[in-house]
mmCIF file of C-alpha atoms and ligand atoms in Angstrom:
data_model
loop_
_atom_site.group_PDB
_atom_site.id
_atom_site.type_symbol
_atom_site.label_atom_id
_atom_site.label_comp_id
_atom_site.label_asym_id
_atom_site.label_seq_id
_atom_site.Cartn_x
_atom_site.Cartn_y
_atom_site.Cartn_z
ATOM 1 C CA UNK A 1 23.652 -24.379 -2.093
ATOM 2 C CA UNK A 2 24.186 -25.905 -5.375
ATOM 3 C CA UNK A 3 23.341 -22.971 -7.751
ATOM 4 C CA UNK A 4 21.241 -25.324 -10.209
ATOM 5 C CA UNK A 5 18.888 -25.474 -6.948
ATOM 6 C CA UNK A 6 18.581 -22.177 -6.868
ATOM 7 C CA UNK A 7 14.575 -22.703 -7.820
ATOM 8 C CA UNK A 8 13.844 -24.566 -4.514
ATOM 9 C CA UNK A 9 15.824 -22.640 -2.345
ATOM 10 C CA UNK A 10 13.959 -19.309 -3.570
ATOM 11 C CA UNK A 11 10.603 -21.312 -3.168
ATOM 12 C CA UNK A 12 10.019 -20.711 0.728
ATOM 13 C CA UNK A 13 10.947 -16.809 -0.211
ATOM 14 C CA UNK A 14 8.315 -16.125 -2.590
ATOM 15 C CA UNK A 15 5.596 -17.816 -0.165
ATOM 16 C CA UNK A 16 6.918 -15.226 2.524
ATOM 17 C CA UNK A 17 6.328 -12.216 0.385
ATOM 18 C CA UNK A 18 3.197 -13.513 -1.428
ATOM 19 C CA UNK A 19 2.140 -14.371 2.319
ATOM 20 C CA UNK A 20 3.114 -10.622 3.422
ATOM 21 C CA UNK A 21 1.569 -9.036 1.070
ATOM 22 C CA UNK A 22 -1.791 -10.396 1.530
ATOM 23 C CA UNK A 23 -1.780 -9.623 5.553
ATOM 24 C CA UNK A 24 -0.083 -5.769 4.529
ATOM 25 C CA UNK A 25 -3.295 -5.438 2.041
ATOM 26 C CA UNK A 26 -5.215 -6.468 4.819
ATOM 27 C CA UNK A 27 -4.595 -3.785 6.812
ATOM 28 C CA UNK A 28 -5.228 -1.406 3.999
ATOM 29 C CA UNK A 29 -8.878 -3.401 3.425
ATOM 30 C CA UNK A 30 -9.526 -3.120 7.328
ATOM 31 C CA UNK A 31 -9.031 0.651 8.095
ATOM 32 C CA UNK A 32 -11.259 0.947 4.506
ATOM 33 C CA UNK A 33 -13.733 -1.068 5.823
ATOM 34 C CA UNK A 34 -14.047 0.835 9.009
ATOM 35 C CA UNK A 35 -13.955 4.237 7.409
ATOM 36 C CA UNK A 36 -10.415 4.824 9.088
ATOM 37 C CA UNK A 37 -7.178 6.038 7.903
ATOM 38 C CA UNK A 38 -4.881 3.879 6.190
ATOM 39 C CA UNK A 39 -1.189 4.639 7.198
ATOM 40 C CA UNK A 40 -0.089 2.253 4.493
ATOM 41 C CA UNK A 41 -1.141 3.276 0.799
ATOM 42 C CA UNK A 42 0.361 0.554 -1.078
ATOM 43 C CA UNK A 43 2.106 -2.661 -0.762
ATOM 44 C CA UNK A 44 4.770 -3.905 -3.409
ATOM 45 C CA UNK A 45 6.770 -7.396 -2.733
ATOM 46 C CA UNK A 46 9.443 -8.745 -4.516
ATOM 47 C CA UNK A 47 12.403 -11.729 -4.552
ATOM 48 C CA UNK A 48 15.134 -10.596 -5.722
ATOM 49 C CA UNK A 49 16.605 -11.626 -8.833
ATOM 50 C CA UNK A 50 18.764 -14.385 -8.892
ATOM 51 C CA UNK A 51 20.961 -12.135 -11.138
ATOM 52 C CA UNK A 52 20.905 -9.701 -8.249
ATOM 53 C CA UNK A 53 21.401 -12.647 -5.413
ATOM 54 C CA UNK A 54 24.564 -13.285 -7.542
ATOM 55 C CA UNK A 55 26.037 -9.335 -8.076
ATOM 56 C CA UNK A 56 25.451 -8.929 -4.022
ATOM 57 C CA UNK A 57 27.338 -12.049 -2.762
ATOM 58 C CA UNK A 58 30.088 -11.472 -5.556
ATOM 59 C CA UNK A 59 30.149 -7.723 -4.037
ATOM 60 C CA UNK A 60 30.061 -8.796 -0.419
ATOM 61 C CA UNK A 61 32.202 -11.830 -0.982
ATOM 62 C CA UNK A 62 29.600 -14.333 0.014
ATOM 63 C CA UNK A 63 29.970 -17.408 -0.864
ATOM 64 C CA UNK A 64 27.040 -19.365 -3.117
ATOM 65 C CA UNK A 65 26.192 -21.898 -0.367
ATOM 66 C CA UNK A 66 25.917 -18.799 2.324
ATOM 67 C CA UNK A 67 23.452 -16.438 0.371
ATOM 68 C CA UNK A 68 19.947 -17.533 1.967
ATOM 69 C CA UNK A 69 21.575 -17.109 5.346
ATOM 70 C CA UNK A 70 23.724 -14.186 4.851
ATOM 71 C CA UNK A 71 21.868 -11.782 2.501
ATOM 72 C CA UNK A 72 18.968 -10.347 4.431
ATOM 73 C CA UNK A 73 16.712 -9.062 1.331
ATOM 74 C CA UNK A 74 16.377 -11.638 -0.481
ATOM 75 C CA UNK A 75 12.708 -11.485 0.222
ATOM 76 C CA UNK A 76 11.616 -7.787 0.081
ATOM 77 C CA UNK A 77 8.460 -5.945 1.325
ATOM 78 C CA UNK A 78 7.886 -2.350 0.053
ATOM 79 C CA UNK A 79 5.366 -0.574 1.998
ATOM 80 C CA UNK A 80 4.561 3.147 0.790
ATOM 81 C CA UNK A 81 2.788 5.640 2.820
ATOM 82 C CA UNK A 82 1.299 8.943 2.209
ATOM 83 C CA UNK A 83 2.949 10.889 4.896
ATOM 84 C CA UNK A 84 6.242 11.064 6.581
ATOM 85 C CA UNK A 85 4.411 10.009 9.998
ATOM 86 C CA UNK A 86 2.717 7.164 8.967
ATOM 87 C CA UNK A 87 6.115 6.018 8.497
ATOM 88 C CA UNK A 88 6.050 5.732 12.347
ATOM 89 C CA UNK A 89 2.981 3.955 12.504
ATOM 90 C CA UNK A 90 3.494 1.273 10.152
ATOM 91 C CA UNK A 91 6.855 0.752 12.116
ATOM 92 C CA UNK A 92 4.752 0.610 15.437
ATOM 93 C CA UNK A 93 2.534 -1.814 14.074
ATOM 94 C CA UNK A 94 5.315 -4.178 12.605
ATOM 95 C CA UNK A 95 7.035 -4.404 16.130
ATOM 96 C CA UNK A 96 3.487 -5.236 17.900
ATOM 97 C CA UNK A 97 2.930 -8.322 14.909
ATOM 98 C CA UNK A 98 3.623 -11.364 16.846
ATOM 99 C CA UNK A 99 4.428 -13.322 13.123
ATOM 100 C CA UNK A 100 7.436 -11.506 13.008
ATOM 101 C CA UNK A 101 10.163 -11.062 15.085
ATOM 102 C CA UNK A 102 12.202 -7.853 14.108
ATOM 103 C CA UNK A 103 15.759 -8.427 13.654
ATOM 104 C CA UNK A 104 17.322 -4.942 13.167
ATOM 105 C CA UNK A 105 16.187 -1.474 12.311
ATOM 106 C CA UNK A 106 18.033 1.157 9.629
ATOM 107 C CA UNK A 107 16.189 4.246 9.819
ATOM 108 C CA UNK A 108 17.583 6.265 6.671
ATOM 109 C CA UNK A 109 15.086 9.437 7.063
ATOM 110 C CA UNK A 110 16.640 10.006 10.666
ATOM 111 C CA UNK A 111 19.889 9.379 9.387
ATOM 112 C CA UNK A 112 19.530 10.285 5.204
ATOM 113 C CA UNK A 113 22.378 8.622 3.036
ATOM 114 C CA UNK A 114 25.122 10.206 0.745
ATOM 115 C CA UNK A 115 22.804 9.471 -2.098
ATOM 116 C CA UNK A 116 20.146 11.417 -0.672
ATOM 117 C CA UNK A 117 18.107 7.755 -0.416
ATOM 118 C CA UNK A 118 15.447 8.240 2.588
ATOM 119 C CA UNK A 119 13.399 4.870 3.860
ATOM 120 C CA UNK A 120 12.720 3.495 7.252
ATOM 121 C CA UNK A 121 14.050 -0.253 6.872
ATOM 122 C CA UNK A 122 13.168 -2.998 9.291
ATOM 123 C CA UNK A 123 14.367 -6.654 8.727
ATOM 124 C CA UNK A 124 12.459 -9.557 10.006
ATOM 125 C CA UNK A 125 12.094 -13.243 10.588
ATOM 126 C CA UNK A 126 9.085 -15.125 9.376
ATOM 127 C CA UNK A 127 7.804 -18.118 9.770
ATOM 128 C CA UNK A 128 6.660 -20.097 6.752
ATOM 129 C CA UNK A 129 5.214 -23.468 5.461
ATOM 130 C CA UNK A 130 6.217 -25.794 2.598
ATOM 131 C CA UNK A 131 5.917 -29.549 2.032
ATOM 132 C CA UNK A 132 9.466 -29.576 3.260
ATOM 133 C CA UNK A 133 8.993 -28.125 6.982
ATOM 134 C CA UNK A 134 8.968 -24.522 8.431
ATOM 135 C CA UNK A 135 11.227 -22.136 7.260
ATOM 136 C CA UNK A 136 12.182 -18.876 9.279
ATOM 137 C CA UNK A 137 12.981 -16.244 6.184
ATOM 138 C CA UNK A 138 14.817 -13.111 6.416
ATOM 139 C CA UNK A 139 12.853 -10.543 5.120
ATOM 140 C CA UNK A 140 13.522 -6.652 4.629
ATOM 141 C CA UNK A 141 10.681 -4.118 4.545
ATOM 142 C CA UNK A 142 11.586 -1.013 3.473
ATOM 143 C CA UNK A 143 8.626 2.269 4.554
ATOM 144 C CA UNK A 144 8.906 4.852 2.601
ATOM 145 C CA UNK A 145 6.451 7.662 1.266
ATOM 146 C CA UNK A 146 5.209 7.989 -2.120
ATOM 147 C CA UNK A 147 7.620 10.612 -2.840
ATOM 148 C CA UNK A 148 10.315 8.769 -1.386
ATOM 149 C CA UNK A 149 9.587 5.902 -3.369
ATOM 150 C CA UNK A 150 9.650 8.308 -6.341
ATOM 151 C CA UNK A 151 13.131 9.246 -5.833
ATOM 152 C CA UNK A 152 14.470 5.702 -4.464
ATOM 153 C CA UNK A 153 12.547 4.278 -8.262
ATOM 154 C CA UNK A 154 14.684 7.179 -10.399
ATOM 155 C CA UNK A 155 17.865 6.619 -8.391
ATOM 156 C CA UNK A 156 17.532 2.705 -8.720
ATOM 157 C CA UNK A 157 17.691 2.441 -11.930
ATOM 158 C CA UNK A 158 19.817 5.077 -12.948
ATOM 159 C CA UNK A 159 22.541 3.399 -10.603
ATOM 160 C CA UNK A 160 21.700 0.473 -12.733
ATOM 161 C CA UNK A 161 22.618 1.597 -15.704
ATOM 162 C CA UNK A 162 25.685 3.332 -14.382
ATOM 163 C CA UNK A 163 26.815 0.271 -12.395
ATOM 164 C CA UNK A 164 27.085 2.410 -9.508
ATOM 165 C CA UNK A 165 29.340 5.384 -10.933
ATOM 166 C CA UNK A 166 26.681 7.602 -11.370
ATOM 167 C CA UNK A 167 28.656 10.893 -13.150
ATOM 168 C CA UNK A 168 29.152 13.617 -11.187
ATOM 169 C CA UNK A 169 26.371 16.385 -12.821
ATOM 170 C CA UNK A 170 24.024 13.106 -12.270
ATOM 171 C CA UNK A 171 24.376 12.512 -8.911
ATOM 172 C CA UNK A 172 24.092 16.228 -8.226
ATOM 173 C CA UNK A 173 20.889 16.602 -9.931
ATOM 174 C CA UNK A 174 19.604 13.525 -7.754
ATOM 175 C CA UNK A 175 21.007 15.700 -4.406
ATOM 176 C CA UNK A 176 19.241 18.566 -5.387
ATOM 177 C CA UNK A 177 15.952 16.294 -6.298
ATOM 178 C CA UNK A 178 16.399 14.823 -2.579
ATOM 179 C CA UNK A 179 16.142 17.552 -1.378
ATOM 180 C CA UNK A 180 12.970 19.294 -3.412
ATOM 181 C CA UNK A 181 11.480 15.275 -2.205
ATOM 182 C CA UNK A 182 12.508 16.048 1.707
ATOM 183 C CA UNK A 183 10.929 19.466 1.091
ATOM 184 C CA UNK A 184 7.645 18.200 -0.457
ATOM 185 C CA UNK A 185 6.689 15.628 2.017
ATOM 186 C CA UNK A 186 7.283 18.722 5.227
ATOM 187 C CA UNK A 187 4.689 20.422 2.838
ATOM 188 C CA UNK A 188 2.076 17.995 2.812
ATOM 189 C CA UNK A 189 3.039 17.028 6.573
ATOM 190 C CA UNK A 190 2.264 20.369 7.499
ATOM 191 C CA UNK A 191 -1.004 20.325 5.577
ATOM 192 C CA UNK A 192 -1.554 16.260 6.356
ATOM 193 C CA UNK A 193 -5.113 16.766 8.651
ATOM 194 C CA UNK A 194 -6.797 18.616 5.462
ATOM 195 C CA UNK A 195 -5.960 15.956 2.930
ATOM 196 C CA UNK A 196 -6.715 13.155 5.494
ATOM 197 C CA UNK A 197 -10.150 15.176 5.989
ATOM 198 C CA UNK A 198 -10.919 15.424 2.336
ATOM 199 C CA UNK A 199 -9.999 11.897 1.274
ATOM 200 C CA UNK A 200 -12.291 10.782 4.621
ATOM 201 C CA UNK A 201 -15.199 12.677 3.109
ATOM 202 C CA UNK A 202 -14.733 11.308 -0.638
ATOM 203 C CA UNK A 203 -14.346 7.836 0.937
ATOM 204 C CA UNK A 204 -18.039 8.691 3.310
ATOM 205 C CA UNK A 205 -19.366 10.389 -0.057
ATOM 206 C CA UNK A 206 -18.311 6.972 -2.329
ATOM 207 C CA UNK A 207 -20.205 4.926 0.460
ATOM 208 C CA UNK A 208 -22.934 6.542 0.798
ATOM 209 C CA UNK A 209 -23.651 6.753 -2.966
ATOM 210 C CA UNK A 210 -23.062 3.184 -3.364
ATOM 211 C CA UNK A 211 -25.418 2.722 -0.566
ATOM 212 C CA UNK A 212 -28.017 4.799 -2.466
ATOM 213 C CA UNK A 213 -27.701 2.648 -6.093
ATOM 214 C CA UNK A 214 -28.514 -0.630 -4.917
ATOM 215 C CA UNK A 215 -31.078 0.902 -2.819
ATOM 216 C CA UNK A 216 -32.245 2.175 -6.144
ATOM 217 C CA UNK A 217 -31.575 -0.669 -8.061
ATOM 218 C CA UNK A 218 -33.478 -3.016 -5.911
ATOM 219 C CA UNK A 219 -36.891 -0.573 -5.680
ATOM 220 C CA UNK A 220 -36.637 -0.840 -9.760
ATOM 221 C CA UNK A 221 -39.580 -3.037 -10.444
ATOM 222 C CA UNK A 222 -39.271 -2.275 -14.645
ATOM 223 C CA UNK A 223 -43.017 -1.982 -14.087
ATOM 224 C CA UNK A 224 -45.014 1.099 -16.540
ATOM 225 C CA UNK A 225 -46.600 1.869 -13.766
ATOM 226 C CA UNK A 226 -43.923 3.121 -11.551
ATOM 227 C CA UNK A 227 -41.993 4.229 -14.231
ATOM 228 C CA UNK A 228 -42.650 8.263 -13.211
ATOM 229 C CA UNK A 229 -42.146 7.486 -8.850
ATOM 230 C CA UNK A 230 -38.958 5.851 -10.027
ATOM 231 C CA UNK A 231 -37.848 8.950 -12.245
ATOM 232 C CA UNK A 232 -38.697 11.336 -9.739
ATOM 233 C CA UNK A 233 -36.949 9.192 -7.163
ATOM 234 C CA UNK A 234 -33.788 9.582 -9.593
ATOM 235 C CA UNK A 235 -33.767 13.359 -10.454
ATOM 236 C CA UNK A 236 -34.027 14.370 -6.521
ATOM 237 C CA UNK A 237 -30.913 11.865 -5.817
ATOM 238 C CA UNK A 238 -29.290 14.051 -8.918
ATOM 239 C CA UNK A 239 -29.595 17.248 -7.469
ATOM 240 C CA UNK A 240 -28.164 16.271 -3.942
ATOM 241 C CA UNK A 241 -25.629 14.662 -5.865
ATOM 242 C CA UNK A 242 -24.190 17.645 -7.670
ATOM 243 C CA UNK A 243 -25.613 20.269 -5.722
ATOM 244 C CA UNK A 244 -26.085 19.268 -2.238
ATOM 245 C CA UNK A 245 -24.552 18.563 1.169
ATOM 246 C CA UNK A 246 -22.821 14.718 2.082
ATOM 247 C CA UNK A 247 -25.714 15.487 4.707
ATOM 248 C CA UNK A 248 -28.381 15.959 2.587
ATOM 249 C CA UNK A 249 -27.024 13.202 0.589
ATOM 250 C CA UNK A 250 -26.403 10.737 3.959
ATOM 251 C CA UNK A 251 -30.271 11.749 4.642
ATOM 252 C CA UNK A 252 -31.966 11.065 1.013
ATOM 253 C CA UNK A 253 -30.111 7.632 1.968
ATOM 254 C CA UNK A 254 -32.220 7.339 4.785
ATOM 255 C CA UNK A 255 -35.114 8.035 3.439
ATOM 256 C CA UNK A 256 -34.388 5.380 0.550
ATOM 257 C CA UNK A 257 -33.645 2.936 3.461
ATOM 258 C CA UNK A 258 -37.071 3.688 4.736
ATOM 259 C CA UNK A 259 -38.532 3.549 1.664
ATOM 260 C CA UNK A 260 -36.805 -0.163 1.029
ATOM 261 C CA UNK A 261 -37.895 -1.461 3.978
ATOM 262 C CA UNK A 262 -41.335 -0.955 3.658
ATOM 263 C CA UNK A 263 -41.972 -1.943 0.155
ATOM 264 C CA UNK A 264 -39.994 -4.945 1.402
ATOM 265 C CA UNK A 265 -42.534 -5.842 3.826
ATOM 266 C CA UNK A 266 -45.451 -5.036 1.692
ATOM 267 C CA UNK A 267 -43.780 -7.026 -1.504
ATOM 268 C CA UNK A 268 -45.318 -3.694 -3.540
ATOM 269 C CA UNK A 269 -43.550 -1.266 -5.591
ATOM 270 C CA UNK A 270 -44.959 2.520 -5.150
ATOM 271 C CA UNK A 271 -43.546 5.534 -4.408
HETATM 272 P P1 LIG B 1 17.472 -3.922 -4.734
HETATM 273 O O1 LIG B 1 17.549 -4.181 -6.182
HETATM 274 O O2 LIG B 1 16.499 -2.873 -4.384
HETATM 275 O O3 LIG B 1 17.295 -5.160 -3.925
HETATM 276 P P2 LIG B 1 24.176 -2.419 0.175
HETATM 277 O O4 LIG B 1 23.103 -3.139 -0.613
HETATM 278 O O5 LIG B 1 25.445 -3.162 0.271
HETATM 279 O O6 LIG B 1 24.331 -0.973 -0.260
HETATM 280 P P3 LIG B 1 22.930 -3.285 2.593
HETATM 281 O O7 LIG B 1 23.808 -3.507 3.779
HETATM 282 O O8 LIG B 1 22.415 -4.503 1.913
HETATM 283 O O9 LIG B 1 23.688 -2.272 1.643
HETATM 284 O O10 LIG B 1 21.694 -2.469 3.077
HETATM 285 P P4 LIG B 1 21.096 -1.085 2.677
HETATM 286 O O11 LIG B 1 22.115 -0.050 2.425
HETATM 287 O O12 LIG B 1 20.126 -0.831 3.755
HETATM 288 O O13 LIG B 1 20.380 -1.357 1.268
HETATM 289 C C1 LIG B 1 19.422 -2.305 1.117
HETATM 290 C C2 LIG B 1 18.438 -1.842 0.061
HETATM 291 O O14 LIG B 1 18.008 -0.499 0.322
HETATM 292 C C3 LIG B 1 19.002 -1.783 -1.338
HETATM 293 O O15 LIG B 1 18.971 -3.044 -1.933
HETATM 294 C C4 LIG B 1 18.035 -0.796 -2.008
HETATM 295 O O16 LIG B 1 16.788 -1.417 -2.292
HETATM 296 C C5 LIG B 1 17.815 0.192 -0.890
HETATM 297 N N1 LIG B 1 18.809 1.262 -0.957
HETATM 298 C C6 LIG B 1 19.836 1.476 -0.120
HETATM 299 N N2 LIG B 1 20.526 2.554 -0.480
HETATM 300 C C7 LIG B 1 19.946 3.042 -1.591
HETATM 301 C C8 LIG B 1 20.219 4.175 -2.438
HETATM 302 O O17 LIG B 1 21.146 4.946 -2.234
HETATM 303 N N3 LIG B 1 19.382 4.345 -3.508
HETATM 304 C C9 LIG B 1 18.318 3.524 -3.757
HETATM 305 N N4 LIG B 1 17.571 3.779 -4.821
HETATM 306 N N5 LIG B 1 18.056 2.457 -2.977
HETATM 307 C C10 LIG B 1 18.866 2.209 -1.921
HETATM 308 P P5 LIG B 1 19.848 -3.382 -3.209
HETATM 309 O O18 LIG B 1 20.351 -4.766 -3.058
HETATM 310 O O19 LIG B 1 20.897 -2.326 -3.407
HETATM 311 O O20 LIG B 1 18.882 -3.283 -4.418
#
């Protein structure tokens, strides 16, 4: 590749990750909608910098017109996850896609690096689109928790600035921070069914109140008359807020449902 083309030839890479990361959000938007757990948090996608392209061929002695074929993250999917086991389930889920063929596997929290770096990657082909044809692009998605990522983030760009010789007292401080990281995600494994509970019920609770304000919002005539129905309608949905059950709350819903329906049919306002 002529390196003034460099544009073009990252074109088909940036349609892979913008593609990727709207079908990795999707999954997030899907187990949302359906009030189930998300294994993947958050999605990040990048292409890497041409700056970068050119520091990892010079380092692996690529040559300029072998890059797209022989670097394999030039297009880079970051998917974060709460808990070390989701880890397994995003990887699960990548090897069942059927728009993307996996290529090879690292798995650095099996086998954690010198560093103290810890990430599950998987590189795969995928298919894309431009004017010019279909493209199969390498692409590398790194899993990771969020306290992986953390670390990894730190590390990163601490290596940058040292150009890879971190100092000694550095790199030993990093160890020791892999390790309080390794330590910290076995914690919240070993406590992962409560926190999935609680977020579950938040999630229910956010619904459900939602649920309850356009309800409330849509019996709102603005009419004098049913100024004092409305109010009282308000101050009981108040004190289940802040004082009752998601039961009681799921049930004033109900009611308000009720309520909704029948002033629907009867085109009247009263409570
Ligand atoms: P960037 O800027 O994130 O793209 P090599 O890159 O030669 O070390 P290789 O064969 O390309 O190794 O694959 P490897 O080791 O799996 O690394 C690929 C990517 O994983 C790296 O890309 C980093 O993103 C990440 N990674 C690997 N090891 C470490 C580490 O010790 N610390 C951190 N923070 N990240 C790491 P790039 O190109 O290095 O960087």
């Amino acid at each position: 590749m002529k390196i003034q083309l460099w544009r073009e030839a990252l074109a088909p890479y940036h349609l892979a990750v913008e593609e990727l990361m709207v079908k990795f959000n999707h999954i997030i938007k899907e187990c949302r909608e359906t009030g189930n757990y998300s294994p993947i948090e958050a999605v990040q996608g990048r292409v890497k910098k041409i700056s970068s392209i050119l520091d990892k061929a010079q380092r692996k002695g690529i040559p300029l017109n072998e890059f797209t074929e022989r670097l394999d993250d030039i297009a880079g999917i970051r998917i974060i996850c709460q808990f070390v086991e989701d880890i397994d389930t995003v990887v699960r889920l990548i090897r069942d896609r059927r728009d993307m063929e996996v290529v090879s596997e690292r798995d650095y929290i099996s086998h954690i690096k010198e560093s103290g770096y810890r990430s599950y990657h998987i590189n795969v082909l995928y298919e894309v689109n431009t004017m010019d044809g279909s493209h199969k692009i390498q692409v590398e998605i790194q899993i990771r928790t969020m306290a992986m990522n953390f670390w990894a983030t730190i590390e990163h760009s601490l290596r940058y600035k040292y150009k890879e010789e971190l100092p000694e007292a550095l790199s030993a401080r990093l160890k020791t921070a892999a390790d309080a990281v390794l330590a910290m995600d076995c914690e919240m494994s070993a406590i992962r069914d409560e926190i999935v509970d609680a977020q579950r019920l938040f999630q229910e609770k956010a619904s459900v109140v939602a649920d309850i304000l356009n309800n409330l919002q849509n019996l709102y005539s603005g009419e004098e008359e049913y100024e004092d129905a409305m109010l009282n309608i308000q101050n009981e949905f108040y004190e289940i807020y802040h004082n009752g059950s998601l039961e009681e709350l799921e049930d004033f819903g109900r009611r308000l449902d009720k309520l909704a329906a029948v002033r629907k049919v009867q085109g009247l306002y009263s409570y």
